[in-house]
C-alpha positions as a Markdown table, in Angstrom:
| # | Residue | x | y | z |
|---|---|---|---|---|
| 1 | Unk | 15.1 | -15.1 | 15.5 |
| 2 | Unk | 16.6 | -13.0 | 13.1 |
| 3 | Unk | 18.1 | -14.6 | 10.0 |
| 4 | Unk | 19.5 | -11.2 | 8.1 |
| 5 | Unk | 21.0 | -8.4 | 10.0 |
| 6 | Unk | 21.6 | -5.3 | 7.8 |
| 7 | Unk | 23.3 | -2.3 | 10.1 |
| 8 | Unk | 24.5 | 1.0 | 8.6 |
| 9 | Unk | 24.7 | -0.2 | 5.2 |
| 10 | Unk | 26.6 | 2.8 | 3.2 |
| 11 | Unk | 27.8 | 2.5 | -0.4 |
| 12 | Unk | 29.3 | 4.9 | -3.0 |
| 13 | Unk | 30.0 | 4.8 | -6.6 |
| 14 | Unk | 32.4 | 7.6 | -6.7 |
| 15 | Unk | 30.4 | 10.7 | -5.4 |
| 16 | Unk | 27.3 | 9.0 | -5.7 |
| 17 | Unk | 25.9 | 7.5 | -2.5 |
| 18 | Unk | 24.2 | 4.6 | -4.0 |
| 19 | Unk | 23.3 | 3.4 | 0.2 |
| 20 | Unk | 22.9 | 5.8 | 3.2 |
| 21 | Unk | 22.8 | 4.0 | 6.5 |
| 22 | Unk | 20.3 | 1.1 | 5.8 |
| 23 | Unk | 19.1 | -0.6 | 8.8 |
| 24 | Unk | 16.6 | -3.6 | 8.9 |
| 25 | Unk | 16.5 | -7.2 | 10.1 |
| 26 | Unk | 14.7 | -10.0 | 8.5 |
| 27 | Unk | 13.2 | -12.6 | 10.9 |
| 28 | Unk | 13.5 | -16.7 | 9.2 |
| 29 | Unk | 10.4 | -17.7 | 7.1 |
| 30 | Unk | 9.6 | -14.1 | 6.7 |
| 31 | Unk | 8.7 | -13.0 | 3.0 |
| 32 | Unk | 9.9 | -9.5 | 2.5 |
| 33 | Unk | 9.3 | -7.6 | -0.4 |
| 34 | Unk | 11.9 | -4.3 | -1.5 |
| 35 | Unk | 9.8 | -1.6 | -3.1 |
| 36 | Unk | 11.3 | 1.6 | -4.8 |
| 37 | Unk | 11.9 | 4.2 | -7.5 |
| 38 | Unk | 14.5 | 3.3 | -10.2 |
| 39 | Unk | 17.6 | 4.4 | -8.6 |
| 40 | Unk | 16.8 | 4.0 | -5.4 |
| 41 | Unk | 19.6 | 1.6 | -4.4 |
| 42 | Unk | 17.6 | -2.0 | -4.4 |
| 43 | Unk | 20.0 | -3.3 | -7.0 |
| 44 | Unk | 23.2 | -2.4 | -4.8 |
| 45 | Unk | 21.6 | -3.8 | -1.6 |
| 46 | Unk | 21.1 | -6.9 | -3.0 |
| 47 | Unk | 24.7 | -7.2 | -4.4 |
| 48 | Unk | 25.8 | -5.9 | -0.7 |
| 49 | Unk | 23.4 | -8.8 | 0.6 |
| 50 | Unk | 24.8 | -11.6 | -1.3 |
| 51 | Unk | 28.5 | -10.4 | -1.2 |
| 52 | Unk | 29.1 | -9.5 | -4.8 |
| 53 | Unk | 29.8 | -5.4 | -4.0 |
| 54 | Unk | 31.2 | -4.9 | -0.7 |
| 55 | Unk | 29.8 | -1.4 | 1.0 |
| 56 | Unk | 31.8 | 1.6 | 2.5 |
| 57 | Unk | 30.5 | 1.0 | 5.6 |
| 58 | Unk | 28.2 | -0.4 | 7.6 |
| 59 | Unk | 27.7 | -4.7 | 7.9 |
| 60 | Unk | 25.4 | -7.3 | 6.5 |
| 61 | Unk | 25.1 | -10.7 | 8.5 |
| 62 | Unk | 23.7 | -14.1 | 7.6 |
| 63 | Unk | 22.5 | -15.9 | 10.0 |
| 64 | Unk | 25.4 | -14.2 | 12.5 |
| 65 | Unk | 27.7 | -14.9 | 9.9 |
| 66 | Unk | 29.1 | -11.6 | 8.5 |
| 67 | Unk | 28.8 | -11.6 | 4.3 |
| 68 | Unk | 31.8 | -8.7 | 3.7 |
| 69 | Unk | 34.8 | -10.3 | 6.5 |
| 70 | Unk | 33.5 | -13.9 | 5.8 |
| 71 | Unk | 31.4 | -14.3 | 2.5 |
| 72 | Unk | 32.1 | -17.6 | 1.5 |
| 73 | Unk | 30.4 | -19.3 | 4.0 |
| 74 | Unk | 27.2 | -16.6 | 3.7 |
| 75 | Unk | 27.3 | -17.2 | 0.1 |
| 76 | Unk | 26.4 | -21.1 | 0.7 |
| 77 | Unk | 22.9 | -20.1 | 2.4 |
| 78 | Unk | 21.7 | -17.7 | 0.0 |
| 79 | Unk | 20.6 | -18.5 | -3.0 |
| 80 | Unk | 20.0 | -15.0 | -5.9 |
| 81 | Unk | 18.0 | -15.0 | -8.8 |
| 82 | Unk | 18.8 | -11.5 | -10.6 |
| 83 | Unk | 16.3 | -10.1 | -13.3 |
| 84 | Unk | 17.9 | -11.4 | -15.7 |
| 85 | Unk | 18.9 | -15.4 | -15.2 |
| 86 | Unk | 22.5 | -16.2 | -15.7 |
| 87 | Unk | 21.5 | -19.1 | -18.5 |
| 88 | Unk | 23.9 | -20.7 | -21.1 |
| 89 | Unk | 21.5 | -20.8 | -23.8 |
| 90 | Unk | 23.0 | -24.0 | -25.4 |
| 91 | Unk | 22.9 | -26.1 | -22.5 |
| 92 | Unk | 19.7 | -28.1 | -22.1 |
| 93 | Unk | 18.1 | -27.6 | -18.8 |
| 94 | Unk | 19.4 | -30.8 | -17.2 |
| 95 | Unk | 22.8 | -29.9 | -17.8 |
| 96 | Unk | 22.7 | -26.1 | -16.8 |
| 97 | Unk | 21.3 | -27.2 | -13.3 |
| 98 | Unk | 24.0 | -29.8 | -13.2 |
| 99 | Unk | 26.8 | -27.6 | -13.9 |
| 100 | Unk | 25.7 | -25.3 | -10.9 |
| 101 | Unk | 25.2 | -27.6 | -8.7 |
| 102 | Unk | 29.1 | -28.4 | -9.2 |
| 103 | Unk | 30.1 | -24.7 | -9.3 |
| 104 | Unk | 28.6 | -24.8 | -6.0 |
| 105 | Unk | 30.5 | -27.8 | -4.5 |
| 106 | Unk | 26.8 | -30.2 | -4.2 |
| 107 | Unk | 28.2 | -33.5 | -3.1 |
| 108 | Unk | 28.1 | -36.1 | -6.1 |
| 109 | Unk | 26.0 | -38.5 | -4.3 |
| 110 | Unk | 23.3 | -35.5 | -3.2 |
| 111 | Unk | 23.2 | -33.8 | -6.8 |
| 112 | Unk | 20.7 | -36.2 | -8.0 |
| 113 | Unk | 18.3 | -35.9 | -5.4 |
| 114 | Unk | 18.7 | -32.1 | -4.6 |
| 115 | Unk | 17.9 | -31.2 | -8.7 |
| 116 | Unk | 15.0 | -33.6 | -8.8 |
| 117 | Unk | 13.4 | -31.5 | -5.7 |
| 118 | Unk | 14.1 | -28.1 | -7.7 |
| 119 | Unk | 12.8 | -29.6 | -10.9 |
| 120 | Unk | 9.4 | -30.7 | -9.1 |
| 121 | Unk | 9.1 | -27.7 | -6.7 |
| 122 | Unk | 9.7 | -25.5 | -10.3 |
| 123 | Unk | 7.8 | -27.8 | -12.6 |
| 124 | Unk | 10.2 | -27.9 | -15.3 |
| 125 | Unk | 10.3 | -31.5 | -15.3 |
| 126 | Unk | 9.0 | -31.7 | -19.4 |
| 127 | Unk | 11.6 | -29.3 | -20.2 |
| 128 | Unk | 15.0 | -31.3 | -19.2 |
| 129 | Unk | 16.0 | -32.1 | -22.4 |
| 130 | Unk | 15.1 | -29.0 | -24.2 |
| 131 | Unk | 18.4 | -26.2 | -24.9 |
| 132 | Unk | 17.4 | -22.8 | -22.8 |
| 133 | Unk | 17.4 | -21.2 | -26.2 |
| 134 | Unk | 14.2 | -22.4 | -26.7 |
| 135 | Unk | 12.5 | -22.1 | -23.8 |
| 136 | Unk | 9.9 | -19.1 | -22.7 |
| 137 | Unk | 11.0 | -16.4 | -20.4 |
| 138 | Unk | 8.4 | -18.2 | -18.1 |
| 139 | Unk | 10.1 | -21.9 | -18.5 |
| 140 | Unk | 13.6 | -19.7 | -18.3 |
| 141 | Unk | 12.7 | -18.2 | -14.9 |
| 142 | Unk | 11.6 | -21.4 | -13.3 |
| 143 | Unk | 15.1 | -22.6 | -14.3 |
| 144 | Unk | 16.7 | -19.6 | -12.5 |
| 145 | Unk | 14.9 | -20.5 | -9.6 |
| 146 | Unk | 15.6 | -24.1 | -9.7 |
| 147 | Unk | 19.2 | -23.5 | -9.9 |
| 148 | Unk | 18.5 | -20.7 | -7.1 |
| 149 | Unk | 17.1 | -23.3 | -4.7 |
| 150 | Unk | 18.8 | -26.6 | -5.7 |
| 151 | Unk | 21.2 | -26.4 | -2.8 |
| 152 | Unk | 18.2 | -25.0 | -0.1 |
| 153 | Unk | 19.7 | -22.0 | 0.6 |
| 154 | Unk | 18.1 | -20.6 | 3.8 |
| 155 | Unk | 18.0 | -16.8 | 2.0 |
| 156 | Unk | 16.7 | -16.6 | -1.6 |
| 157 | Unk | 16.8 | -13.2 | -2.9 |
| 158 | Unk | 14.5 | -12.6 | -6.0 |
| 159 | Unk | 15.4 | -10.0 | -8.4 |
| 160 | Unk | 11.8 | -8.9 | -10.5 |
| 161 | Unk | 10.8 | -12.3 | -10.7 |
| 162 | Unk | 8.1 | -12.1 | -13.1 |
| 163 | Unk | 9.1 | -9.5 | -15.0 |
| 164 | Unk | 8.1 | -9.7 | -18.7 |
| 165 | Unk | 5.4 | -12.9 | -17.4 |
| 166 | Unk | 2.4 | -13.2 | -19.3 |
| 167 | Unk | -0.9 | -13.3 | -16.6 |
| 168 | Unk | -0.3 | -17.2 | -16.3 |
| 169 | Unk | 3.4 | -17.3 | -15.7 |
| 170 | Unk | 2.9 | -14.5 | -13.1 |
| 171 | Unk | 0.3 | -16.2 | -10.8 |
| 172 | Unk | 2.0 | -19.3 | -11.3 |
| 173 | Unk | 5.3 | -17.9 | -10.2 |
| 174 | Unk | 3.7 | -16.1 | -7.4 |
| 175 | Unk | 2.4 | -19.2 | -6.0 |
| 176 | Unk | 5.6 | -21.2 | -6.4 |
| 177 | Unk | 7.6 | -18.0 | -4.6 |
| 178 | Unk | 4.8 | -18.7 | -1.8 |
| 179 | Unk | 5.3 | -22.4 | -1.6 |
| 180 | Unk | 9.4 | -21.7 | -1.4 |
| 181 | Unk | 8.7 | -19.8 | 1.5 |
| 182 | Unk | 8.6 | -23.2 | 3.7 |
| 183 | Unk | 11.9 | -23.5 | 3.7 |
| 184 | Unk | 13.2 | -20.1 | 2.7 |
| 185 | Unk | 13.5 | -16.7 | 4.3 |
| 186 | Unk | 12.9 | -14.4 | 1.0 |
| 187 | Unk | 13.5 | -11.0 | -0.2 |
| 188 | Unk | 11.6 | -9.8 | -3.2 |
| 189 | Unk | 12.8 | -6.9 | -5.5 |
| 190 | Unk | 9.8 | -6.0 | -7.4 |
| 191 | Unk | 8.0 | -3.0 | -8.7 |
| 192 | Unk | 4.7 | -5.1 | -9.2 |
| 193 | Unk | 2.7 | -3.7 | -5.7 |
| 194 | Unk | 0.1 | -5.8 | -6.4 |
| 195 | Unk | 2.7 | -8.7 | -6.3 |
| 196 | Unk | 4.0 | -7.4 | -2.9 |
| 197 | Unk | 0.6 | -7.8 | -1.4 |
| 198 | Unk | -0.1 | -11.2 | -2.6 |
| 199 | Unk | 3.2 | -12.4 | -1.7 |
| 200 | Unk | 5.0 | -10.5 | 0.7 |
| 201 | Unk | 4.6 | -10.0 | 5.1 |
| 202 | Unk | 6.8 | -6.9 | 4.7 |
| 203 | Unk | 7.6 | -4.1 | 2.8 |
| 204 | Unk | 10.4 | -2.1 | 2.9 |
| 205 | Unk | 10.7 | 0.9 | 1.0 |
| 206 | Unk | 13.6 | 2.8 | -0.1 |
| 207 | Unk | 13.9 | 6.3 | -1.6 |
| 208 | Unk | 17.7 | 8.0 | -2.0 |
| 209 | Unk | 19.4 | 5.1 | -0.6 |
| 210 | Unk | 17.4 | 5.3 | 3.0 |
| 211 | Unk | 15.1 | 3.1 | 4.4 |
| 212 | Unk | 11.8 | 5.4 | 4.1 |
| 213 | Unk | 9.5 | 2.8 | 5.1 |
| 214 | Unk | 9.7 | -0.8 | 7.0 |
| 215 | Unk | 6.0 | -2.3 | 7.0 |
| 216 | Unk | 4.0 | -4.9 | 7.9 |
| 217 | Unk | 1.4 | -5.9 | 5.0 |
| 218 | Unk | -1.7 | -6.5 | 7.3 |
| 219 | Unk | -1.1 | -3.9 | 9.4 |
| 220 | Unk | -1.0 | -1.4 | 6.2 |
| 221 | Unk | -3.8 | -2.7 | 4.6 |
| 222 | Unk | -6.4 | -3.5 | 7.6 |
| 223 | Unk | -6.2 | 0.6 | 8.4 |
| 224 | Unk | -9.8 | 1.6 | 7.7 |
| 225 | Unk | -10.8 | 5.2 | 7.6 |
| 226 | Unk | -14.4 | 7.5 | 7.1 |
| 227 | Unk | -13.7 | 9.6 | 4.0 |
| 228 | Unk | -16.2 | 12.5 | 4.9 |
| 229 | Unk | -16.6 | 15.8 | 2.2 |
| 230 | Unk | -18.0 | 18.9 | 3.8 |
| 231 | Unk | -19.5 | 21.5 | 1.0 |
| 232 | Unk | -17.3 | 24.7 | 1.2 |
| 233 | Unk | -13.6 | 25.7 | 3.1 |
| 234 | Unk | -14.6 | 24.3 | 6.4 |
| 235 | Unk | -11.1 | 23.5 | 7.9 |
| 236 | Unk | -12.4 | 24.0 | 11.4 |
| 237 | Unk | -14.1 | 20.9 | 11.6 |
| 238 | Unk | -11.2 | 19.2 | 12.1 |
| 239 | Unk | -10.6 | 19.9 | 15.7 |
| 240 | Unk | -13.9 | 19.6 | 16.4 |
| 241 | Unk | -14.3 | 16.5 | 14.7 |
| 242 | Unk | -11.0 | 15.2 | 16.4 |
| 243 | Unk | -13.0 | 15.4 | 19.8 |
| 244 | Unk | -15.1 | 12.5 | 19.0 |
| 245 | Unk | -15.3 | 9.6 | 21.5 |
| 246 | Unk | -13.4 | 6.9 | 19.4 |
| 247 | Unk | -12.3 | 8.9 | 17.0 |
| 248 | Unk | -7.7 | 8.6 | 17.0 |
| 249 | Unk | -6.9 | 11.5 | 14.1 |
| 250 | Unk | -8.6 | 13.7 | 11.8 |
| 251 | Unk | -6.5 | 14.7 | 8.5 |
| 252 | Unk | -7.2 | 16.9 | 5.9 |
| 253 | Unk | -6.9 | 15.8 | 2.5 |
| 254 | Unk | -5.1 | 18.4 | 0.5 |
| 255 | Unk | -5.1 | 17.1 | -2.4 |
| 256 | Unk | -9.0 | 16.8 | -2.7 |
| 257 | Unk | -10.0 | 19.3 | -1.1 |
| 258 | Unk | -10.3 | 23.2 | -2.7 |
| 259 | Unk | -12.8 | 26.5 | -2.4 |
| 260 | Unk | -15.9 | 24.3 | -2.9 |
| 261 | Unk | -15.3 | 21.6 | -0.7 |
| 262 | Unk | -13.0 | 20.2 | 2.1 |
| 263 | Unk | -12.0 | 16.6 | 2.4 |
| 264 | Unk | -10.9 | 14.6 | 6.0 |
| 265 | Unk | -10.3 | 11.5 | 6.3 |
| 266 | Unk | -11.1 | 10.2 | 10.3 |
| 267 | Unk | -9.4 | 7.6 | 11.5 |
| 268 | Unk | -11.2 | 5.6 | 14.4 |
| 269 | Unk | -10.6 | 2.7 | 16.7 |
| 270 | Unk | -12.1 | -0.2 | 15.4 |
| 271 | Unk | -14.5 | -1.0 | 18.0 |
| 272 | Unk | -16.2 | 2.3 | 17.1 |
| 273 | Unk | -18.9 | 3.1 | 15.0 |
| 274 | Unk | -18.8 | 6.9 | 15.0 |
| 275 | Unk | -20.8 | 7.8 | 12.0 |
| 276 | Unk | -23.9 | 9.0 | 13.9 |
| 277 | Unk | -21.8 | 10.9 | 16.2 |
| 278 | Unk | -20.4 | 12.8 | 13.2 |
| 279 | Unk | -24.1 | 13.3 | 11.5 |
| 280 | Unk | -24.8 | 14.8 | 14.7 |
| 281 | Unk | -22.0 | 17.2 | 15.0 |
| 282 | Unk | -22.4 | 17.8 | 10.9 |
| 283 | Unk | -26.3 | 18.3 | 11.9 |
| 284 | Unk | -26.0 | 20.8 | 14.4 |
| 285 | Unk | -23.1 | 23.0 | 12.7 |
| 286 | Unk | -25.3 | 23.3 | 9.9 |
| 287 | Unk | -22.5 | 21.7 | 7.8 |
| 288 | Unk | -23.5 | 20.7 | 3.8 |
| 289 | Unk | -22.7 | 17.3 | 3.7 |
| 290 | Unk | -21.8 | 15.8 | 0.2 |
| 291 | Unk | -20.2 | 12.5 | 1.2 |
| 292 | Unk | -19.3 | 9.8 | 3.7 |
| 293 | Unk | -17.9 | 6.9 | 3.3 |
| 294 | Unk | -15.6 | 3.9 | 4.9 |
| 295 | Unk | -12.2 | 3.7 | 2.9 |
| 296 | Unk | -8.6 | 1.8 | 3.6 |
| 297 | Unk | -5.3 | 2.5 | 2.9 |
| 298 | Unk | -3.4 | 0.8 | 0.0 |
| 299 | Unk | -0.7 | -0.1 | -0.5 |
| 300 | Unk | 0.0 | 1.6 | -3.9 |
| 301 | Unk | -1.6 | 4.8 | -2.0 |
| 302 | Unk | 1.0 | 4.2 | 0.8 |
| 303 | Unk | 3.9 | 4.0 | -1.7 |
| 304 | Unk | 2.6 | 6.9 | -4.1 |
| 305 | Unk | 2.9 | 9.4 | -1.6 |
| 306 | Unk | 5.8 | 8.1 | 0.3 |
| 307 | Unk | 7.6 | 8.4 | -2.9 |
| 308 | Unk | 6.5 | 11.7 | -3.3 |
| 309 | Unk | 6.9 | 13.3 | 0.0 |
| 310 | Unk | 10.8 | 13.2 | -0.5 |
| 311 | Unk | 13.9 | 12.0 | 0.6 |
| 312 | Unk | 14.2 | 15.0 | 3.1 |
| 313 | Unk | 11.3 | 14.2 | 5.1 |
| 314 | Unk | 11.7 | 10.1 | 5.6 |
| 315 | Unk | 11.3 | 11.1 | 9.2 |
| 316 | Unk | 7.8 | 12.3 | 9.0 |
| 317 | Unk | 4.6 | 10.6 | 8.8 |
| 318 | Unk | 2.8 | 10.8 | 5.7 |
| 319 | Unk | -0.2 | 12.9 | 6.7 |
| 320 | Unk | -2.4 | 12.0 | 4.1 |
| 321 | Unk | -2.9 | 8.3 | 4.8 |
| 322 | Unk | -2.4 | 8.3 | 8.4 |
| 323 | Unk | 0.4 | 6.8 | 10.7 |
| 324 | Unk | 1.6 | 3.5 | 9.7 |
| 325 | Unk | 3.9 | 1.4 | 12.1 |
| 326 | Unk | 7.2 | 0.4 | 11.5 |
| 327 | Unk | 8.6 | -2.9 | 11.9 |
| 328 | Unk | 12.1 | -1.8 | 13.3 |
């Protein structure tokens, strides 16, 4: 079932179109993470999401619910944690989570138990009695996401999350982000990739203000591939290559290869080991060979050259790494 509908999402700031037509859906329990350039329109589809900017077009619904016609209800599910946690720096932490939790309307005799939960799940229960002014950015963003979480939204949207984290605070946010996951559907803003892998199911990818990309992790990173460099400009392998039994697409790598030598990278069906047939076609062309070896697409590799393949071509696959399904 799908929790978050986004259809034809469009937003300008003045001449500046900020969104252009995103489209995705977001399935409950699903970690999603939201890659892209700075400027790329992450920020404004996060405001759309939670109904703080209202788009030009388009519509966003929660859970059928629709955020810009009905957002106070919407708003009630979600819970956002921007980059920088709204904190009133005098308040001790007790009394910051307390004061949200009436700003959202928590029932008197549920506040109790709801902050205790938040407070364990964040492990900020040492810190209660300490002003915000003194806590660490770490300690500060486990109170963001307490306060996030204290009324279990069913959407919790995660603005850079560990952003400025030290090694320790990072993993130990990651892992707490995981752990929220049980009874949160959540969208990630980050520009960590190594954080989208550990953490996310998804990615989606915007460039301009499109939808450029709208993955699944595991299918990304399980593509396996022969990385084979032929001495000299020997481009014609590649059709010939390409008629090897188990053998799905043979690429040239452009940006390795040159005069001297000519890189491919052959992608094969898994249940095919076709190394000796490619000795053997490399053997009897009389082919220099000067390497072959098994490689995988990453995801920084993925995003790298989707970034740089441009917002006129979102359409097209990116040749270099191969065709990656979408999830839409």
């Amino acid at each position: 079932m799908n929790l978050i509908e986004v259809n034809n999402l469009t937003k300008y700031y003045g001449k500046l179109k900020a969104l252009d037509g995103v489209s995705f859906s977001i399935k409950s329990g699903e970690i999603v993470g939201l890659l892209g350039p700075n400027g790329a329109g992450k920020t404004t589809l996060m405001k759309s999401l939670t109904g703080y900017a209202e788009p030009n077009y388009g519509t966003v619904a929660i859970d059928d619910i629709n955020v810009i016609k009905d957002p106070l209800p919407a708003q009630q599910m979600i819970g956002y944690l921007p980059e920088n946690a709204p904190l009133y720096p005098d308040l001790s932490v007790q009394s910051q989570l307390k004061m949200i939790a009436d700003l959202r309307s928590i029932p008197l005799k549920s506040q109790s138990k709801l902050i205790s939960d938040a407070v364990d799940k964040t492990g900020i229960s040492a810190q209660l009695t300490r002003p915000i002014r003194e806590l660490s950015k770490g300690y500060r963003q486990r109170v963001g996401i307490a306060q996030s979480i204290a009324h279990l939204p069913r959407v919790l949207i995660l603005d850079e999350p560990t952003a400025g984290l030290d090694p320790t605070q990072v993993i130990e946010i990651r892992k707490l982000i995981k752990e929220l996951a049980s009874t949160s559907t959540i969208l990630l803003s980050t520009h960590i990739l190594s954080e989208v892998e550990a953490i996310c199911d998804r990615v989606i990818v915007l460039v301009n203000g499109k939808v450029a990309a709208d993955i699944v992790i595991s299918e990304l990173v399980k593509k396996t591939f022969y990385k084979l460099v032929l001495k000299g400009c020997i481009e014609e392998a590649k059709p010939i290559l390409s008629e090897i039994t188990g053998v799905d697409e043979v690429l040239i790598d452009a940006k390795h290869s040159n005069a001297d030598e000519t890189a491919f990278e052959i992608h094969y069906s898994q249940d095919n080991d076709v190394r000796e047939s490619i000795y053997k076609i490399i053997q009897s062309k009389g082919w220099a060979l000067l390497e072959l070896s098994s490689s995988s697409t990453t995801l920084e590799q993925f995003f790298s050259e989707l970034v740089g393949y441009g917002a006129n071509n979102l359409k097209s696959p990116v040749d270099s790494i191969g065709k990656v399904e979408k999830n839409q």
